[in-house]
């Protein structure tokens, strides 16, 4: 029992004599006398055992029995019986058994008098007194003040976090933000400073139903210009096509828009911003930060238009405008079988409408939501009333697209919640106690709630938080809470089965698995933190949320779980019939076992349970698998390297997409409508590219000279872009007709007129106010800045499209370059250029190329350019944390090798599936390529999660390996014993994570499918290949001592393998089952003490 203490025999003997004298001081009770007698017999037993087993020079069988912890002397049995028959001292405020019987002496090793020393007959050398700080922590938790402080603190934080979930969702960013310091960020800042929020358009897409009306057209696309009247007008012939049906739909949709255009008396509460907020809250609408529009100034109620909506329909336009709009609204290349009706949503109650306002439930966007719902009801009515209608009708707008994206994310979160039920079933099988699932559930809810509470002020004052961040932090909190709870509770239950009391079991569990949790959490949080070097808030916000979730999971696991266990010890340890009884409740029974033992479900918090004749445990299948990998270690290593080759080759073909469609649900009607509009009308309508021109002054912008100079500059720009594209090897010719703005249309300068043939229609355009309407749409309120829409003839997100965007940006005139800070961000990858154009001796002004495609392109390029830095940072974190934790050099290096192998295989497999289409024959939409490549965010997000989960299981296994090595086993046997002890737990954790992440594969959002696939493959590889095969194989290839270099053998290990102890840095009395990294102060204090003794 005492052979494990790494201290000289005389030191232990002196400590026992001191303890024997102190036990009986001031007391002559039967308890004191019996304890004193037991100490005397133990001292005699120690002297007798130290002559043989402790020095390794006695009988071999007795030495082995000592190593197994099986005590075979009659004197010891008598002593144990006397100690086990002691009355329970836990009444009238006296100290309980195990907490010490007086002021502890510094020279007295913990375990001789403390309650952590077990009295089980099958105790092995791995069980020793926990560090003093663990014992002190548990003792404080047993007191009511600290325990109730933890319980009330976590309860209040959880409830607060749950209450701010919906307010948090209102301030999240849906769009992918541009990188810090990039030119796209400069353009976005310029747009926000000079223009109102980007216009929101509600589009009704009309299509000919080929089943009900084959070969018919919505309008006669072959109609020709009629010249009988001046000015000329455009006529169409409704005969033989579906024009009447289309016009009827147009009239119905306009009727539903008309109520929002009427003059109404604005509510009095809209007159002031605060009253509007209160009124909107009563209606269930919440205003959120980020609208960018100030509250309406106080004014008396008066008749005003409720909203400003511009309705654009071919059938609602003058003849002259029809002639111009016909080719756009009904593209001739589709034969008149496709068309659209659009509504430009400008403002409501004086507030500009922006894309996210419906999702954020802004009070002034309530009419927009009503209009969307009204049009959706109209579509449903038409489908019911006219099932054979020859015209198909679908709607799409950015509010609907954002709703599509949000619904996909929420559906993925809901699937993960359902998968949690399956994970709890696996947990119940592992813990064999359904009641302890309540502890896991508390950890999950508390971790998620506190993380949300922290991210709320972060989203306000620190960074823009992406809408995907809550899903990310929930997934990480769920994974880590389950893992950490499984590690801690499994060890706790194992110690309980070995006969230890609740206090002793909790101390050992916190000292062993607490180290695993702390090291894993610190490494994981730093890995996520390393992603903050990436330049886009879309990823950094998710990384910040994940790092916060990990740290909260660590804190909750090490504080809330012990507090709940000590608050209701009998309830959570009553495991008879898996806990499905009334044991441990006021309605249950408390049963004492015979012979001084305590029943399994009724053990007290301090009295241990004595286990009679423990049965030897059969070696698990994971230990057999480890032995097999060690027998042919060189062959296995070569096999693993060959397995990685095809995945590495696939990884070299990695490409990515930047389109929005991977974020949208594949089954949502808005997704199909969005893709159809992009195909029919081009990306100019869905994801336009604009050239922002900041004129020197309002007077200059209104002059004819400025208009002509700007037009000539754009015409020259088309030639330069064409030349640059040809130089790069792309067969692309840009024309002047690709620019459309106030100064240029169809390639001609509007200052020279707008001619169709020989007829100039510009006077008619001015007469009907069309030019002024377009000017209001394209220019800012002060008429000092305008936008020019730039058309791309290919897919903007293709290789040629990206080359075109770079060519346009690089070809802008830059005679004068000014470097300026943008939004407080600086970035070495960007010069932050603001080009000032000058043409025909006329100052044009600052030029910015702006648009979501440019933001996506910059985000992908900047992020992937920084990924090597993130990978190197993660590798350095692994080496520092693991090296400092375990004190060895090869453990972190081997971890880097194993994780690299897993990442190459997991990401390479995703390239095979989602880019090369290797599993497309299965017909599963979740495994089908979306856009032909991976979405650029998917590998960036999955990388940190995969590294974290891999390290989690690696650290858990290596903790057990080090523990067994310190007990005397060599490196090969230590890893086999660790697999025997921890292999099933790691496998169960892997299955739980597979279920949680596998739910993402059932989602209808492609980006979630891709992330879920990479995480599932990585988890399975790490749990069933890396820990079971790769680590044993690599440890077998290295000599025993080299696996743990430069760690010295502790005195305990030397005693265990039969050597004379040579005390070094490890010092006296350090329990070999616990990591030295948790007691730096103790380690160096002992080292200095030994140095003083030596001097």
mmCIF file of N, CA and C in Angstrom, residues 169-170 172-175 200 202 285 354-361 365 368-377 395-412 467 660 663-671 674 1004-1005 1008:
data_model
loop_
_atom_site.group_PDB
_atom_site.id
_atom_site.type_symbol
_atom_site.label_atom_id
_atom_site.label_comp_id
_atom_site.label_asym_id
_atom_site.label_seq_id
_atom_site.Cartn_x
_atom_site.Cartn_y
_atom_site.Cartn_z
ATOM 1 N N UNK A 169 -29.245 37.703 -32.104
ATOM 2 C CA UNK A 169 -29.454 37.375 -33.516
ATOM 3 C C UNK A 169 -29.834 38.596 -34.335
ATOM 4 N N UNK A 170 -30.343 39.637 -33.688
ATOM 5 C CA UNK A 170 -30.756 40.824 -34.424
ATOM 6 C C UNK A 170 -29.575 41.702 -34.837
ATOM 7 N N UNK A 172 -26.472 40.358 -35.699
ATOM 8 C CA UNK A 172 -25.486 39.553 -36.416
ATOM 9 C C UNK A 172 -25.412 39.985 -37.875
ATOM 10 N N UNK A 173 -24.271 39.765 -38.468
ATOM 11 C CA UNK A 173 -24.050 40.081 -39.872
ATOM 12 C C UNK A 173 -24.325 38.832 -40.713
ATOM 13 N N UNK A 174 -25.178 38.998 -41.705
ATOM 14 C CA UNK A 174 -25.510 37.863 -42.572
ATOM 15 C C UNK A 174 -24.522 37.751 -43.722
ATOM 16 N N UNK A 175 -24.140 38.871 -44.284
ATOM 17 C CA UNK A 175 -23.250 38.842 -45.435
ATOM 18 C C UNK A 175 -21.821 38.544 -45.009
ATOM 19 N N UNK A 200 -33.043 47.494 -52.205
ATOM 20 C CA UNK A 200 -33.621 46.164 -52.074
ATOM 21 C C UNK A 200 -34.728 46.026 -53.104
ATOM 22 N N UNK A 202 -37.663 43.530 -54.856
ATOM 23 C CA UNK A 202 -38.503 42.334 -54.828
ATOM 24 C C UNK A 202 -38.859 41.987 -56.267
ATOM 25 N N UNK A 285 -41.815 43.731 -32.772
ATOM 26 C CA UNK A 285 -40.691 44.062 -33.637
ATOM 27 C C UNK A 285 -39.644 44.762 -32.797
ATOM 28 N N UNK A 354 -33.044 48.308 -45.931
ATOM 29 C CA UNK A 354 -31.800 47.622 -46.256
ATOM 30 C C UNK A 354 -32.026 46.116 -46.172
ATOM 31 N N UNK A 355 -31.058 45.349 -46.646
ATOM 32 C CA UNK A 355 -31.275 43.934 -46.908
ATOM 33 C C UNK A 355 -31.621 43.136 -45.662
ATOM 34 N N UNK A 356 -30.994 43.464 -44.530
ATOM 35 C CA UNK A 356 -31.186 42.650 -43.333
ATOM 36 C C UNK A 356 -32.317 43.116 -42.442
ATOM 37 N N UNK A 357 -33.031 44.169 -42.838
ATOM 38 C CA UNK A 357 -33.969 44.770 -41.887
ATOM 39 C C UNK A 357 -35.139 43.842 -41.571
ATOM 40 N N UNK A 358 -35.567 43.044 -42.530
ATOM 41 C CA UNK A 358 -36.670 42.119 -42.247
ATOM 42 C C UNK A 358 -36.212 41.036 -41.291
ATOM 43 N N UNK A 359 -35.029 40.479 -41.529
ATOM 44 C CA UNK A 359 -34.491 39.448 -40.639
ATOM 45 C C UNK A 359 -34.290 39.985 -39.221
ATOM 46 N N UNK A 360 -33.840 41.248 -39.119
ATOM 47 C CA UNK A 360 -33.591 41.842 -37.811
ATOM 48 C C UNK A 360 -34.850 42.405 -37.172
ATOM 49 N N UNK A 361 -35.993 42.275 -37.864
ATOM 50 C CA UNK A 361 -37.279 42.719 -37.328
ATOM 51 C C UNK A 361 -37.265 44.197 -36.952
ATOM 52 N N UNK A 365 -39.626 48.054 -41.008
ATOM 53 C CA UNK A 365 -39.658 47.067 -42.094
ATOM 54 C C UNK A 365 -40.875 46.158 -42.018
ATOM 55 N N UNK A 368 -42.662 45.851 -45.272
ATOM 56 C CA UNK A 368 -41.951 45.009 -46.229
ATOM 57 C C UNK A 368 -42.265 43.537 -45.973
ATOM 58 N N UNK A 369 -42.233 43.157 -44.707
ATOM 59 C CA UNK A 369 -42.564 41.773 -44.372
ATOM 60 C C UNK A 369 -44.006 41.449 -44.766
ATOM 61 N N UNK A 370 -44.902 42.409 -44.555
ATOM 62 C CA UNK A 370 -46.299 42.187 -44.940
ATOM 63 C C UNK A 370 -46.437 42.028 -46.456
ATOM 64 N N UNK A 371 -45.690 42.859 -47.224
ATOM 65 C CA UNK A 371 -45.763 42.753 -48.681
ATOM 66 C C UNK A 371 -45.213 41.400 -49.159
ATOM 67 N N UNK A 372 -44.115 40.964 -48.589
ATOM 68 C CA UNK A 372 -43.562 39.654 -48.954
ATOM 69 C C UNK A 372 -44.565 38.547 -48.660
ATOM 70 N N UNK A 373 -45.206 38.635 -47.505
ATOM 71 C CA UNK A 373 -46.197 37.620 -47.145
ATOM 72 C C UNK A 373 -47.413 37.693 -48.064
ATOM 73 N N UNK A 374 -47.808 38.925 -48.444
ATOM 74 C CA UNK A 374 -48.964 39.088 -49.330
ATOM 75 C C UNK A 374 -48.697 38.479 -50.697
ATOM 76 N N UNK A 375 -47.518 38.734 -51.254
ATOM 77 C CA UNK A 375 -47.185 38.153 -52.555
ATOM 78 C C UNK A 375 -47.080 36.631 -52.472
ATOM 79 N N UNK A 376 -46.536 36.126 -51.356
ATOM 80 C CA UNK A 376 -46.449 34.669 -51.191
ATOM 81 C C UNK A 376 -47.846 34.053 -51.115
ATOM 82 N N UNK A 377 -48.773 34.737 -50.405
ATOM 83 C CA UNK A 377 -50.154 34.239 -50.347
ATOM 84 C C UNK A 377 -50.794 34.256 -51.732
ATOM 85 N N UNK A 395 -41.052 34.242 -56.472
ATOM 86 C CA UNK A 395 -40.578 35.512 -55.945
ATOM 87 C C UNK A 395 -39.200 35.333 -55.327
ATOM 88 N N UNK A 396 -38.406 36.368 -55.417
ATOM 89 C CA UNK A 396 -37.095 36.361 -54.774
ATOM 90 C C UNK A 396 -36.686 37.800 -54.487
ATOM 91 N N UNK A 397 -36.030 37.973 -53.363
ATOM 92 C CA UNK A 397 -35.424 39.245 -52.978
ATOM 93 C C UNK A 397 -34.390 38.927 -51.908
ATOM 94 N N UNK A 398 -33.541 39.881 -51.614
ATOM 95 C CA UNK A 398 -32.521 39.614 -50.615
ATOM 96 C C UNK A 398 -33.104 39.322 -49.230
ATOM 97 N N UNK A 399 -34.169 39.968 -48.792
ATOM 98 C CA UNK A 399 -34.776 39.516 -47.530
ATOM 99 C C UNK A 399 -35.193 38.051 -47.561
ATOM 100 N N UNK A 400 -35.712 37.587 -48.699
ATOM 101 C CA UNK A 400 -36.088 36.177 -48.810
ATOM 102 C C UNK A 400 -34.846 35.291 -48.862
ATOM 103 N N UNK A 401 -33.806 35.761 -49.572
ATOM 104 C CA UNK A 401 -32.562 34.990 -49.633
ATOM 105 C C UNK A 401 -31.940 34.871 -48.252
ATOM 106 N N UNK A 402 -31.923 35.948 -47.502
ATOM 107 C CA UNK A 402 -31.362 35.898 -46.147
ATOM 108 C C UNK A 402 -32.192 34.987 -45.249
ATOM 109 N N UNK A 403 -33.511 35.044 -45.429
ATOM 110 C CA UNK A 403 -34.360 34.124 -44.672
ATOM 111 C C UNK A 403 -34.032 32.682 -45.035
ATOM 112 N N UNK A 404 -33.750 32.435 -46.297
ATOM 113 C CA UNK A 404 -33.345 31.109 -46.756
ATOM 114 C C UNK A 404 -32.067 30.665 -46.042
ATOM 115 N N UNK A 405 -31.068 31.549 -45.985
ATOM 116 C CA UNK A 405 -29.797 31.213 -45.339
ATOM 117 C C UNK A 405 -29.997 30.948 -43.848
ATOM 118 N N UNK A 406 -30.774 31.823 -43.182
ATOM 119 C CA UNK A 406 -30.997 31.666 -41.743
ATOM 120 C C UNK A 406 -31.750 30.373 -41.452
ATOM 121 N N UNK A 407 -32.755 30.075 -42.246
ATOM 122 C CA UNK A 407 -33.514 28.842 -42.030
ATOM 123 C C UNK A 407 -32.622 27.619 -42.190
ATOM 124 N N UNK A 408 -31.685 27.668 -43.143
ATOM 125 C CA UNK A 408 -30.761 26.550 -43.308
ATOM 126 C C UNK A 408 -29.871 26.364 -42.097
ATOM 127 N N UNK A 409 -29.359 27.464 -41.548
ATOM 128 C CA UNK A 409 -28.507 27.369 -40.352
ATOM 129 C C UNK A 409 -29.305 26.872 -39.159
ATOM 130 N N UNK A 410 -30.516 27.412 -38.979
ATOM 131 C CA UNK A 410 -31.334 26.970 -37.853
ATOM 132 C C UNK A 410 -31.749 25.507 -38.004
ATOM 133 N N UNK A 411 -31.989 25.070 -39.229
ATOM 134 C CA UNK A 411 -32.323 23.664 -39.453
ATOM 135 C C UNK A 411 -31.136 22.775 -39.111
ATOM 136 N N UNK A 412 -29.932 23.222 -39.455
ATOM 137 C CA UNK A 412 -28.743 22.461 -39.074
ATOM 138 C C UNK A 412 -28.577 22.379 -37.566
ATOM 139 N N UNK A 467 -23.522 35.600 -38.722
ATOM 140 C CA UNK A 467 -24.699 34.846 -38.326
ATOM 141 C C UNK A 467 -24.377 33.368 -38.101
ATOM 142 N N UNK A 660 -22.764 32.811 -53.522
ATOM 143 C CA UNK A 660 -23.656 32.738 -52.364
ATOM 144 C C UNK A 660 -24.435 31.434 -52.294
ATOM 145 N N UNK A 663 -24.392 28.795 -49.498
ATOM 146 C CA UNK A 663 -24.972 29.170 -48.206
ATOM 147 C C UNK A 663 -26.486 29.006 -48.180
ATOM 148 N N UNK A 664 -27.101 28.757 -49.334
ATOM 149 C CA UNK A 664 -28.550 28.689 -49.436
ATOM 150 C C UNK A 664 -29.009 27.241 -49.488
ATOM 151 N N UNK A 665 -30.221 27.005 -48.990
ATOM 152 C CA UNK A 665 -30.771 25.652 -48.986
ATOM 153 C C UNK A 665 -31.075 25.189 -50.414
ATOM 154 N N UNK A 666 -30.730 23.959 -50.690
ATOM 155 C CA UNK A 666 -30.951 23.443 -52.046
ATOM 156 C C UNK A 666 -32.428 23.226 -52.343
ATOM 157 N N UNK A 667 -33.253 23.039 -51.304
ATOM 158 C CA UNK A 667 -34.667 22.742 -51.509
ATOM 159 C C UNK A 667 -35.566 23.959 -51.371
ATOM 160 N N UNK A 668 -35.015 25.105 -51.035
ATOM 161 C CA UNK A 668 -35.839 26.297 -50.817
ATOM 162 C C UNK A 668 -36.217 26.922 -52.158
ATOM 163 N N UNK A 669 -37.478 27.365 -52.332
ATOM 164 C CA UNK A 669 -37.871 28.001 -53.611
ATOM 165 C C UNK A 669 -37.045 29.233 -53.937
ATOM 166 N N UNK A 670 -36.609 29.974 -52.910
ATOM 167 C CA UNK A 670 -35.822 31.178 -53.166
ATOM 168 C C UNK A 670 -34.486 30.838 -53.815
ATOM 169 N N UNK A 671 -33.923 29.688 -53.475
ATOM 170 C CA UNK A 671 -32.647 29.295 -54.080
ATOM 171 C C UNK A 671 -32.807 29.076 -55.579
ATOM 172 N N UNK A 674 -33.394 32.409 -57.266
ATOM 173 C CA UNK A 674 -32.156 33.193 -57.298
ATOM 174 C C UNK A 674 -31.248 32.711 -58.430
ATOM 175 N N UNK A 1004 -29.815 20.770 -45.519
ATOM 176 C CA UNK A 1004 -30.024 21.090 -46.933
ATOM 177 C C UNK A 1004 -29.143 22.244 -47.399
ATOM 178 N N UNK A 1005 -28.201 22.670 -46.556
ATOM 179 C CA UNK A 1005 -27.275 23.745 -46.901
ATOM 180 C C UNK A 1005 -25.942 23.142 -47.310
ATOM 181 N N UNK A 1008 -22.837 23.537 -44.944
ATOM 182 C CA UNK A 1008 -22.924 22.718 -43.743
ATOM 183 C C UNK A 1008 -22.647 21.261 -44.065
#
